[in-house]
mmCIF file of C-alpha atoms in Angstrom:
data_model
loop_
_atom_site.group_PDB
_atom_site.id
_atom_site.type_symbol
_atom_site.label_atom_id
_atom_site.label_comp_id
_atom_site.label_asym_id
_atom_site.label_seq_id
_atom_site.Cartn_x
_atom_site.Cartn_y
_atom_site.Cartn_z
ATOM 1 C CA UNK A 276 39.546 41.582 -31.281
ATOM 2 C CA UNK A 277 41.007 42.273 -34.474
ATOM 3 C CA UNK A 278 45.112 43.183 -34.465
ATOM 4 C CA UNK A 279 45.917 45.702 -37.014
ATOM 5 C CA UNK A 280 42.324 46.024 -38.041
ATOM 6 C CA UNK A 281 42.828 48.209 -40.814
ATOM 7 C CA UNK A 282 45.566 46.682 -43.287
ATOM 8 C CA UNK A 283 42.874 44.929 -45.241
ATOM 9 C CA UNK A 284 42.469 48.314 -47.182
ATOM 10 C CA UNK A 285 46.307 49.356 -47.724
ATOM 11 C CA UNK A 286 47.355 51.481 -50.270
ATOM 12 C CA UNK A 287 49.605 49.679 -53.149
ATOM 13 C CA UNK A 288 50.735 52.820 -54.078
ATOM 14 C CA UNK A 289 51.630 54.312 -50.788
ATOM 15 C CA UNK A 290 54.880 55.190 -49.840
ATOM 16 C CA UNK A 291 56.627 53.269 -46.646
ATOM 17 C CA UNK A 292 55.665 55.031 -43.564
ATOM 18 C CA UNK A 293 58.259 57.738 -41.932
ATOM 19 C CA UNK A 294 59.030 54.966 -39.326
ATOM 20 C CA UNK A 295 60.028 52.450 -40.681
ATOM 21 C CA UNK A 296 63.791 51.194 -41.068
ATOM 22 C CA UNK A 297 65.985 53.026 -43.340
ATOM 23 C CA UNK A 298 67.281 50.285 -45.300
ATOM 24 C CA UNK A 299 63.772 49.128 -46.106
ATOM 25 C CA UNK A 300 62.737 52.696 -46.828
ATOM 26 C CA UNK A 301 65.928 52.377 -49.300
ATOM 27 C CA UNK A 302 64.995 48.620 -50.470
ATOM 28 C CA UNK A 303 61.357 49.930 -51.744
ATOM 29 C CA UNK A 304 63.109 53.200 -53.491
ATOM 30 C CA UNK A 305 65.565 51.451 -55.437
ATOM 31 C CA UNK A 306 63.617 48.462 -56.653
ATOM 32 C CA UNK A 307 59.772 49.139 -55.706
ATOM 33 C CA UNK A 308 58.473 46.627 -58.095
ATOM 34 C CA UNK A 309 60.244 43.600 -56.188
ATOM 35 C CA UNK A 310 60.157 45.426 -52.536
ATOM 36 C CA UNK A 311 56.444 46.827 -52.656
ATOM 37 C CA UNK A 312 54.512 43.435 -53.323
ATOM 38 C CA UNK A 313 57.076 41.950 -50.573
ATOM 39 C CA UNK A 314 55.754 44.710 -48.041
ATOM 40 C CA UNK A 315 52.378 44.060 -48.645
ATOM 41 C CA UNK A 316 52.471 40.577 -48.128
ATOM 42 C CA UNK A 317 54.082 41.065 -44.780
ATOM 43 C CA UNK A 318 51.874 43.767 -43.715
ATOM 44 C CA UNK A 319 48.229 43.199 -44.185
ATOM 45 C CA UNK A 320 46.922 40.968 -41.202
ATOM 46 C CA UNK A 321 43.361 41.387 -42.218
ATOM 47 C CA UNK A 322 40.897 40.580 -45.313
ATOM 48 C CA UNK A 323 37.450 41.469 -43.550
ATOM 49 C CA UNK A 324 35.931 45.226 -43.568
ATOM 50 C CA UNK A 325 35.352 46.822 -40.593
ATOM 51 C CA UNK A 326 31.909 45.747 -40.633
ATOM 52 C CA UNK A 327 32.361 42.415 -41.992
ATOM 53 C CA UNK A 328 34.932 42.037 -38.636
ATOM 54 C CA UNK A 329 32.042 43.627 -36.439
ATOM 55 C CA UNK A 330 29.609 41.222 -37.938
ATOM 56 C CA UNK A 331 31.718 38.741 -37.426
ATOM 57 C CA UNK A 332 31.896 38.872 -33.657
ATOM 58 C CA UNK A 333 34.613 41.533 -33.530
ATOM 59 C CA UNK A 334 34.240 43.888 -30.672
ATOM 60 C CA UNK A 335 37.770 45.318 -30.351
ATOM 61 C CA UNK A 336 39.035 47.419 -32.900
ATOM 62 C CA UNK A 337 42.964 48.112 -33.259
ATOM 63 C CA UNK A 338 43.942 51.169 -35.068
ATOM 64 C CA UNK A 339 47.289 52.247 -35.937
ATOM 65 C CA UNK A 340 46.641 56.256 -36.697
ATOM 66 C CA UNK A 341 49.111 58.122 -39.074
ATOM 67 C CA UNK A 342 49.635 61.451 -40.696
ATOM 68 C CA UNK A 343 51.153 60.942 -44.298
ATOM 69 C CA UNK A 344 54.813 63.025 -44.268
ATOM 70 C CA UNK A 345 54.532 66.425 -46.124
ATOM 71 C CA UNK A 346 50.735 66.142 -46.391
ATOM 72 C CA UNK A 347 49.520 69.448 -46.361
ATOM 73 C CA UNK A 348 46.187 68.204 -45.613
ATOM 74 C CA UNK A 349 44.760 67.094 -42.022
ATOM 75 C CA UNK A 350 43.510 64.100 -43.572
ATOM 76 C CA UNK A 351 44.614 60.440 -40.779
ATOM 77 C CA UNK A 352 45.071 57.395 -42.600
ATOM 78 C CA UNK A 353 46.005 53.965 -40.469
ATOM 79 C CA UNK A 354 49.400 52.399 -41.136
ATOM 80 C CA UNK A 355 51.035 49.215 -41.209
ATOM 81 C CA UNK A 356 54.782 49.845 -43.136
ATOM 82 C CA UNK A 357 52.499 51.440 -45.630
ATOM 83 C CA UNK A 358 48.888 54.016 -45.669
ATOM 84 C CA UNK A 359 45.517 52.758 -46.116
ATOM 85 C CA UNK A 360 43.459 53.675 -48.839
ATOM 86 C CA UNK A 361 40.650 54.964 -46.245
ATOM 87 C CA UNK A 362 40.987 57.788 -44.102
ATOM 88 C CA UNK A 363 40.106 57.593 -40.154
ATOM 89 C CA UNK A 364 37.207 59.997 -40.676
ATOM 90 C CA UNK A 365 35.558 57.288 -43.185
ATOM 91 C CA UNK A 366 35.890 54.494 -40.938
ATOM 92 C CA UNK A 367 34.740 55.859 -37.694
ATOM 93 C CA UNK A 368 31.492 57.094 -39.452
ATOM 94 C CA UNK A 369 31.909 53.326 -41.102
ATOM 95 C CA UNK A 370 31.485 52.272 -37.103
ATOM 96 C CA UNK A 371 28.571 54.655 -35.974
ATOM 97 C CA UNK A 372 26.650 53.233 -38.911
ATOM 98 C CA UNK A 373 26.974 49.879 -37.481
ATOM 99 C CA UNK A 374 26.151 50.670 -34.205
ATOM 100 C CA UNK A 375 23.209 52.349 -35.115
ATOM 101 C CA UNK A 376 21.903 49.326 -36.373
ATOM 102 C CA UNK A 377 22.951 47.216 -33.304
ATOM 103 C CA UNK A 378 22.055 49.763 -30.032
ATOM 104 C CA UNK A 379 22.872 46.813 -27.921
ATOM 105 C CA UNK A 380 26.601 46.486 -28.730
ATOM 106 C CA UNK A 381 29.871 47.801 -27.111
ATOM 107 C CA UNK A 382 33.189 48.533 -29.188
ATOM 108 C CA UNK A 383 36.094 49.146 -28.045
ATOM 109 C CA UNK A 384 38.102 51.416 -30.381
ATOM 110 C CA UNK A 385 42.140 51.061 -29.440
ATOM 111 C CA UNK A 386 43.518 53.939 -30.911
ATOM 112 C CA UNK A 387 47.449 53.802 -31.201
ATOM 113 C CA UNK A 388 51.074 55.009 -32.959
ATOM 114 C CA UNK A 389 50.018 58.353 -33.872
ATOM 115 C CA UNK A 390 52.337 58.710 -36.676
ATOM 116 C CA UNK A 391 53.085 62.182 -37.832
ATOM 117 C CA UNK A 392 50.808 63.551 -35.836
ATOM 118 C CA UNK A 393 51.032 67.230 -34.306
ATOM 119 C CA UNK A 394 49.164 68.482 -31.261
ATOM 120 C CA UNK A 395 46.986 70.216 -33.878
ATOM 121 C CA UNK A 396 46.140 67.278 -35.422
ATOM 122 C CA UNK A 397 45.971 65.566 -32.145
ATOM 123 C CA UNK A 398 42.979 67.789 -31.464
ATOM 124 C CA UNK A 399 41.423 67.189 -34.797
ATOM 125 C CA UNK A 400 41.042 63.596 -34.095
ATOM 126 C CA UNK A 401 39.475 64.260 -31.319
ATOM 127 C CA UNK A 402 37.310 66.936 -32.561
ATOM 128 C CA UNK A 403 35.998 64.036 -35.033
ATOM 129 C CA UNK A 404 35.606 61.801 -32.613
ATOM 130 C CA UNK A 405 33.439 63.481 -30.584
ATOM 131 C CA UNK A 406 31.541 65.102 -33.562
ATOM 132 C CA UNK A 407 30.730 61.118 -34.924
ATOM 133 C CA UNK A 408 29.915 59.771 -31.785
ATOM 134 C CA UNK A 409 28.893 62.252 -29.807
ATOM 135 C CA UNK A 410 27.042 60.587 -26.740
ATOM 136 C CA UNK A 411 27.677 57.311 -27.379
ATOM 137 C CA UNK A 412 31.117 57.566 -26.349
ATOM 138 C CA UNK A 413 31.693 56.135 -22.709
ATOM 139 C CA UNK A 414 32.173 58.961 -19.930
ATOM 140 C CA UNK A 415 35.003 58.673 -17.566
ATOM 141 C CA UNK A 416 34.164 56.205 -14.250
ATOM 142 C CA UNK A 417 31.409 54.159 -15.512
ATOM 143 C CA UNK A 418 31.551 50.317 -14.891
ATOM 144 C CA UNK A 419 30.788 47.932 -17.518
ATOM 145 C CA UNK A 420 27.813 46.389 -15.390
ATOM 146 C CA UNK A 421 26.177 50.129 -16.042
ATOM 147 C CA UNK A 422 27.154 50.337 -19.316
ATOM 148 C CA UNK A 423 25.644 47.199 -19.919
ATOM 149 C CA UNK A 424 22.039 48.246 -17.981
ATOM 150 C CA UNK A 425 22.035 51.720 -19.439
ATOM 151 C CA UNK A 426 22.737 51.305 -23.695
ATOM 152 C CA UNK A 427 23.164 54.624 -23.266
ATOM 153 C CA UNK A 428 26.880 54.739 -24.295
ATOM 154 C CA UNK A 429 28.447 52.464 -26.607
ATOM 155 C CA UNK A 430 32.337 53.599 -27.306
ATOM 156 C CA UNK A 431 34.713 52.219 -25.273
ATOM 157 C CA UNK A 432 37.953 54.327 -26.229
ATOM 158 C CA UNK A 433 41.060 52.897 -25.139
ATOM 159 C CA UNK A 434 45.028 53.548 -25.232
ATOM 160 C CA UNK A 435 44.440 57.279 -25.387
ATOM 161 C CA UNK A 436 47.681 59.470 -25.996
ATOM 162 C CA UNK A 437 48.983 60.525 -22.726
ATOM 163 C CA UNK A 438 49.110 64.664 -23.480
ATOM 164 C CA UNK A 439 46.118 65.320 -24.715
ATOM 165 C CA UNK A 440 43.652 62.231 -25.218
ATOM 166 C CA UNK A 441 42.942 61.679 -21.026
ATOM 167 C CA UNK A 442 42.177 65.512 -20.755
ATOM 168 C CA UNK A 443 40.140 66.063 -23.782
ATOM 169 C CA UNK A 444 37.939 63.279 -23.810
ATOM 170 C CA UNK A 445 37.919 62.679 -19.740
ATOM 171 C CA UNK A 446 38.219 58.940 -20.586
ATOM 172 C CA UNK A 447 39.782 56.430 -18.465
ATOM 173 C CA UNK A 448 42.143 53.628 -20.448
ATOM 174 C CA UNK A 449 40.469 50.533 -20.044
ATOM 175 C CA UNK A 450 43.270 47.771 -21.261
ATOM 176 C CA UNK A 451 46.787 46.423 -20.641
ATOM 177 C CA UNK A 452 48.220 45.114 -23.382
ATOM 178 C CA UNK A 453 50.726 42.201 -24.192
ATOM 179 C CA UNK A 454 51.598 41.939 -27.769
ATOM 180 C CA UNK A 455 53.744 38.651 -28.913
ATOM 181 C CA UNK A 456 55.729 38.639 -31.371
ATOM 182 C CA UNK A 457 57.630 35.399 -32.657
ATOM 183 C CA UNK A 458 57.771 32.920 -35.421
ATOM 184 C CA UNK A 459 58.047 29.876 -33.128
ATOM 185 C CA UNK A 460 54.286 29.279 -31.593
ATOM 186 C CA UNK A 461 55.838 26.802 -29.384
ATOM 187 C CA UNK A 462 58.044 29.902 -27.684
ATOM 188 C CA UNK A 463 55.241 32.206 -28.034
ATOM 189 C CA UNK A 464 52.995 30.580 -25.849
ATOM 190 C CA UNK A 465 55.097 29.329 -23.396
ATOM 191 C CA UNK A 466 56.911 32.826 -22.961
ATOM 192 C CA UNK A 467 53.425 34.532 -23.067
ATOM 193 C CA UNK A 468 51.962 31.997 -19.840
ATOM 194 C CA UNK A 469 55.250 33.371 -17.971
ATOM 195 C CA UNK A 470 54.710 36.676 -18.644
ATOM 196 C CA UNK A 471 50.865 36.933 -17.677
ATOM 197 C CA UNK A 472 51.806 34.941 -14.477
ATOM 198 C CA UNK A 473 54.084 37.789 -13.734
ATOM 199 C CA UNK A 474 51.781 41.083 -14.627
ATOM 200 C CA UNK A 475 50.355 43.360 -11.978
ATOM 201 C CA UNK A 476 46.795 44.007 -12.857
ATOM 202 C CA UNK A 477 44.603 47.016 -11.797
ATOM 203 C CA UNK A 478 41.035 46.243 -10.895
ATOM 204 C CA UNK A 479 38.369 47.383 -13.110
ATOM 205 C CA UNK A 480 41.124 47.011 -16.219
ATOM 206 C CA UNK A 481 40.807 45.391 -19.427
ATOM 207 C CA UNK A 482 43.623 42.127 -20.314
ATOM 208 C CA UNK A 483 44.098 42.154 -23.982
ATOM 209 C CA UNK A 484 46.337 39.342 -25.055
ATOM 210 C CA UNK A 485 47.431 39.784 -28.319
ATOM 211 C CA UNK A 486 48.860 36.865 -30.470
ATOM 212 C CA UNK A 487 50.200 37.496 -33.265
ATOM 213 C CA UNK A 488 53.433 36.104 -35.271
ATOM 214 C CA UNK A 489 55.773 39.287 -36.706
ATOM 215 C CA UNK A 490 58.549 38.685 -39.199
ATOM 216 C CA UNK A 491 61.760 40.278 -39.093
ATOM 217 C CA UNK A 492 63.997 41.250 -42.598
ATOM 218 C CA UNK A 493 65.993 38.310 -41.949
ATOM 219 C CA UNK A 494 63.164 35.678 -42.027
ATOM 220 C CA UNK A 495 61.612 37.674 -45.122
ATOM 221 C CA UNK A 496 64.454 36.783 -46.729
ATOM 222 C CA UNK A 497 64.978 33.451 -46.212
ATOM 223 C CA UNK A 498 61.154 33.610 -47.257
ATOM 224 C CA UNK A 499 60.834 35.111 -50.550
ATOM 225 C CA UNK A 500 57.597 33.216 -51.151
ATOM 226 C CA UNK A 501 55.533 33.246 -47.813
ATOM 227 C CA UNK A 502 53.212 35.651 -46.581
ATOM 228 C CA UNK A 503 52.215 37.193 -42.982
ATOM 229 C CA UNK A 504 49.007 35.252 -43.971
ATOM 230 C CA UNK A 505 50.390 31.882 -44.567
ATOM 231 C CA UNK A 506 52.469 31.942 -41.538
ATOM 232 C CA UNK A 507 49.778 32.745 -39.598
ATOM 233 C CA UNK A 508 47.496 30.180 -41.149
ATOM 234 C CA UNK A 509 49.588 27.365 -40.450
ATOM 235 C CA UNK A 510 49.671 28.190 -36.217
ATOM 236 C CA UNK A 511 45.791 28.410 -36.251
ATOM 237 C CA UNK A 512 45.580 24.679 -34.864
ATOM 238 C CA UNK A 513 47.991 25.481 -32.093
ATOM 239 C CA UNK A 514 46.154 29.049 -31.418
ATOM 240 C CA UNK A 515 42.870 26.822 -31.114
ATOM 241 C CA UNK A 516 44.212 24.284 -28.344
ATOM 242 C CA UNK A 517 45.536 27.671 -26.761
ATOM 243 C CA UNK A 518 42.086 29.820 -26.849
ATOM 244 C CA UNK A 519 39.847 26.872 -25.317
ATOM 245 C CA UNK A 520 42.382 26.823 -22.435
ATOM 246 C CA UNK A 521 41.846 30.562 -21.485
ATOM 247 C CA UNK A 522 39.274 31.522 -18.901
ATOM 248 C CA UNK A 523 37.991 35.168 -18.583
ATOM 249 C CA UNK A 524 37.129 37.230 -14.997
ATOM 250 C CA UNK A 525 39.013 39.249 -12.889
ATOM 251 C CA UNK A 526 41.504 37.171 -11.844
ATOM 252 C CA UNK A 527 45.117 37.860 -12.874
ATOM 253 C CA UNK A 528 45.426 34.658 -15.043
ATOM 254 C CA UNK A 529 42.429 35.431 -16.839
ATOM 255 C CA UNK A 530 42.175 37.117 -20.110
ATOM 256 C CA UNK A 531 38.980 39.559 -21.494
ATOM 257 C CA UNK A 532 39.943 40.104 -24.933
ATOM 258 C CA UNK A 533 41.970 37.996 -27.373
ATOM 259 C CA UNK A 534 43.124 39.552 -30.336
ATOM 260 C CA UNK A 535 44.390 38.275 -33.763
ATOM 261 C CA UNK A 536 45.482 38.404 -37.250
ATOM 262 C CA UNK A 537 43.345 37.435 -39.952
ATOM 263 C CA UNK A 538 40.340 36.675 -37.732
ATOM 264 C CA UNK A 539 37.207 35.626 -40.562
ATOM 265 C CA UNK A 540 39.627 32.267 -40.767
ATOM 266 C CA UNK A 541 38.809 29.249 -39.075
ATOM 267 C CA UNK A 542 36.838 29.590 -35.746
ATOM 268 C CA UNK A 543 38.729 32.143 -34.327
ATOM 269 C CA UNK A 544 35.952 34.352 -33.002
ATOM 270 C CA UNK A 545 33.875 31.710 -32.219
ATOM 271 C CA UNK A 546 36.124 29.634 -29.885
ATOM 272 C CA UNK A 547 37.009 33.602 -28.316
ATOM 273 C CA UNK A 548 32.912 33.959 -27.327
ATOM 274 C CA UNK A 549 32.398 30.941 -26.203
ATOM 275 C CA UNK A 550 34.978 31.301 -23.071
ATOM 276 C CA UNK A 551 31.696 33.739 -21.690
ATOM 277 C CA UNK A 552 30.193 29.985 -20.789
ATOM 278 C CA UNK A 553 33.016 29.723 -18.267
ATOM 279 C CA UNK A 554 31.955 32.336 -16.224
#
């Protein structure tokens, strides 16, 4: 999986997003050409396309959806402190064209955040979703062993919003998520083995562990010259020992999708297919 899939492709002239602090919000007002390069340093987690990522061995997609404030249009953009060049509509026809070329494949789309989004534009999401994929999204109640059999269906779509997503689309969610988030890789793994020891996991469910460093304002600061991208670079050793330990199945301790930043480095994706031999 690929966290934050879409901030290879943000927009250097976007605007902060509506949720982000206030003081940064005021930072990037009063001196944008200092602030703006800063936040897209710290906010793009990705340099591969969506289809480079799928051709690389990327099967789980994470998108942040947004609605840019005082749009007037119901064009959805992802977000990451700051709007993507691309629209959601682009992409997901970006994803059918991929899968039409491989009819053997399953992605799992992770849709998330919802930004600025109405109930109105709720529906008009899904309205595009189902107009792009039509049948090869995956009905509600069907195992992955079927799936599998059947190539009938290839969308998994996962982390649907809880008023209107479940009941539109008749989905079922198929992950639990645990997201890290600290600068220290020695705390971050330890702290994430205690608290997958101590999750309750429903049968038939998705694990994705997600591992990924996040800054804070403070550390930015004390870092004018690093990068989201450097950090992460420099933990990719420790994230290898960490990956080849992992075991996938059923079980509580195991893990079935592992999810990172910056994933066309090192051998990220390959060291995350190869735990399949351990089954």
């Amino acid at each position: 999986g690929s966290h934050d899939t879409m901030t290879y492709c943000l927009d250097k002239n976007s605007g902060v997003s509506g949720n982000e602090l206030k003081l940064v919000k005021f930072l990037n007002k009063c001196m944008p050409c200092i602030v703006h390069p800063i936040i897209m340093k710290w906010s793009t987690t990705q340099v591969l396309t969506v289809t480079e990522q799928l051709e690389a061995g990327v099967r789980y997609l994470d998108f942040r959806i947004a609605h840019k404030a005082n749009d007037p249009s119901m064009n959805l953009y992802f977000v990451h402190m700051v709007y993507t060049t691309v629209t959601v509509q682009d992409i997901l026809w970006e994803v059918l064209r991929w899968l039409e070329t491989h009819p053997q494949e399953v992605v799992i789309l992770a849709c998330r955040n919802f930004d600025g989004l109405t109930k109105k534009l709720h529906c008009h999401l899904i309205a595009c979703i189902k107009e792009i994929f039509q049948c090869k999204l995956c009905p509600r109640n069907v195992s992955m062993r079927s799936l599998f059999s059947s190539f009938l269906r290839m969308i998994y779509y996962a982390n649907l919003h809880p008023a209107v997503w479940r009941r539109e689309l008749n989905l079922t969610v198929m992950s639990v998520e645990l997201w890290d988030n600290s600068r220290d890789t020695t705390f971050l793994f330890s702290s994430k083995e205690y608290l997958m020891c101590h999750l309750i996991f429903v049968s038939e469910k998705f694990f994705v562990a997600g591992i990924n460093l996040t800054e804070n304002l403070r550390y930015i600061l004390v870092h004018p010259f690093g990068s989201l991208k450097k950090m992460t670079l420099q933990s990719l050793p420790c994230l290898k020992i960490w990956i080849k330990q992992q075991y996938p199945g059923p079980r509580k301790e195991c893990i079935n999708i592992i999810a990172g930043d910056f994933i066309g480095n090192n051998d990220f994706v390959k060291d995350v297919i190869e735990l399949n031999t351990k089954i």
